[in-house]
Amino acid sequence: MSPIARLGLLVGLLSGVVVVLGTAAPAVAHDATTTAYAEVSGAGPDVRVVLDLEYDLLMKSAWLYAEAYEATDPAEQRRRLEAHADAVAAYTLERFQVAYDGSRCAGELAGVPGLTQRGDRAFAVVSLEYRCPGGQGTHELFSALFPDDENFVHSTRTIVHYELDGAEGAAVLAAADPTHAVSDGDPGSTVAVAEGSTWRNLGGFVVLGGEHLLLGPDHLLFLLALLIGARGRRDVVLTATTFTIAHSVTFLLAAIGLVNAPSGIVEPLIALSIVSVATIHLLRRRADSATTRWRLPVVFAFGLLHGLGFAGALGIDERWSWQLLASLLAFNVGLELAQIALVVLLYPIVTLLRRSVAGDQVLVAAAALVAAVALVWFVERLPFGADLAALVLPVGP
């Protein structure tokens, strides 16, 4: 390889690492996108909706003062939600709409908004009741929560789980396709979507799965650490397969409620998994036999943890149905497609770099940097860890 080509590869890899790390730091910087969650239920025309929305985004989108959206203490956040309940209701009722038989339903806030935790983020819990005109019809659900033109985030998707009109199922609503028509069904059936829209909804879950992996800095760094430590195509295939099997198992079990682990435990351990895999690569260079023997079992164990993290992204809390299984499988397909694309893109670069002395040094430095960043995440995700990390690594002016 010529010196110019080698320099180009080194610059490219370093630029990629900087981009990944620069968009990371989940505890101190907001993700570029967000997911809203809606639980919709009703035995007749009237509908009840429970929305889970990121607290700080909701308060910004309702155009409240900084004292509201910058609050971090849960007790203070609850006080702000109660004090600004009218503004929260006005925003959510305009952005999440329900129609019945072609006519828009009148909505109102049902009680004081609450607070819950999803991963390392506070979510407001907003309960809404919609009074729909009588008659024989079906419901349509519409979401325009946190649109791009608010300039806070982009590409917001709303994951909807519903039991309406004798049907139950799930759908993903996005700016390109913000409306979902619920199908007719016999009481107790598991018909999930209107005729002709099944593939569109499953496609939404495929896209959501791919986005979750590509926009999740911890999952990206974990894959990068795996690729840096892989030696040869066989090693890449074994490592990727091990990780895929592990996270698929726990993802499906957790999403249907058979396995449950608190995010306060899962999230720090996911960060620790990145530290461990990157460190194994550094040790493997000096002690091949010992670290090689344990590498795949470690990848499998940490893959189980990442599966729990993937399941948390869907926020599913409903009983078993074939539609639920289809949605989960579609989401997992999206994860795997994104994972394959990353491996195909990055592995040839890593291979070329490993063949040169300078390139190998860059990979070692990249592994050390990945481990260091993940270690900071681990500390931040521990109880009171964010305050400790802020003392050591202050952020902002």
Coordinates of N, CA, C and O in Angstrom, one line a residue, residues 230 232-242:
A230 N -11.3 -8.3 16.0 CA -11.5 -9.5 15.2 C -10.3 -9.7 14.3 O -9.6 -8.8 13.9
G232 N -9.4 -11.8 11.0 CA -9.8 -12.6 9.9 C -11.3 -12.7 9.7 O -12.1 -12.4 10.6
R233 N -11.7 -13.1 8.5 CA -13.2 -13.2 8.2 C -13.9 -14.2 9.1 O -15.0 -14.0 9.5
R234 N -13.2 -15.3 9.4 CA -13.8 -16.4 10.3 C -14.1 -15.8 11.6 O -15.1 -16.0 12.2
D235 N -13.2 -15.0 12.2 CA -13.3 -14.4 13.5 C -14.5 -13.4 13.5 O -15.3 -13.4 14.4
V236 N -14.6 -12.6 12.4 CA -15.7 -11.7 12.3 C -17.0 -12.4 12.2 O -18.0 -12.0 12.9
V237 N -17.1 -13.5 11.4 CA -18.4 -14.2 11.3 C -18.8 -14.9 12.7 O -19.9 -14.8 13.1
L238 N -17.8 -15.5 13.3 CA -18.1 -16.1 14.6 C -18.5 -15.1 15.7 O -19.5 -15.3 16.4
T239 N -17.8 -14.0 15.7 CA -18.2 -12.9 16.7 C -19.5 -12.3 16.4 O -20.4 -12.2 17.3
A240 N -19.8 -11.9 15.1 CA -21.1 -11.3 14.8 C -22.2 -12.3 15.0 O -23.3 -11.9 15.5
T241 N -22.0 -13.6 14.7 CA -23.1 -14.6 14.9 C -23.3 -14.8 16.4 O -24.5 -14.9 16.8
T242 N -22.3 -14.8 17.2 CA -22.5 -15.0 18.6 C -23.2 -13.8 19.2 O -24.2 -14.0 20.0

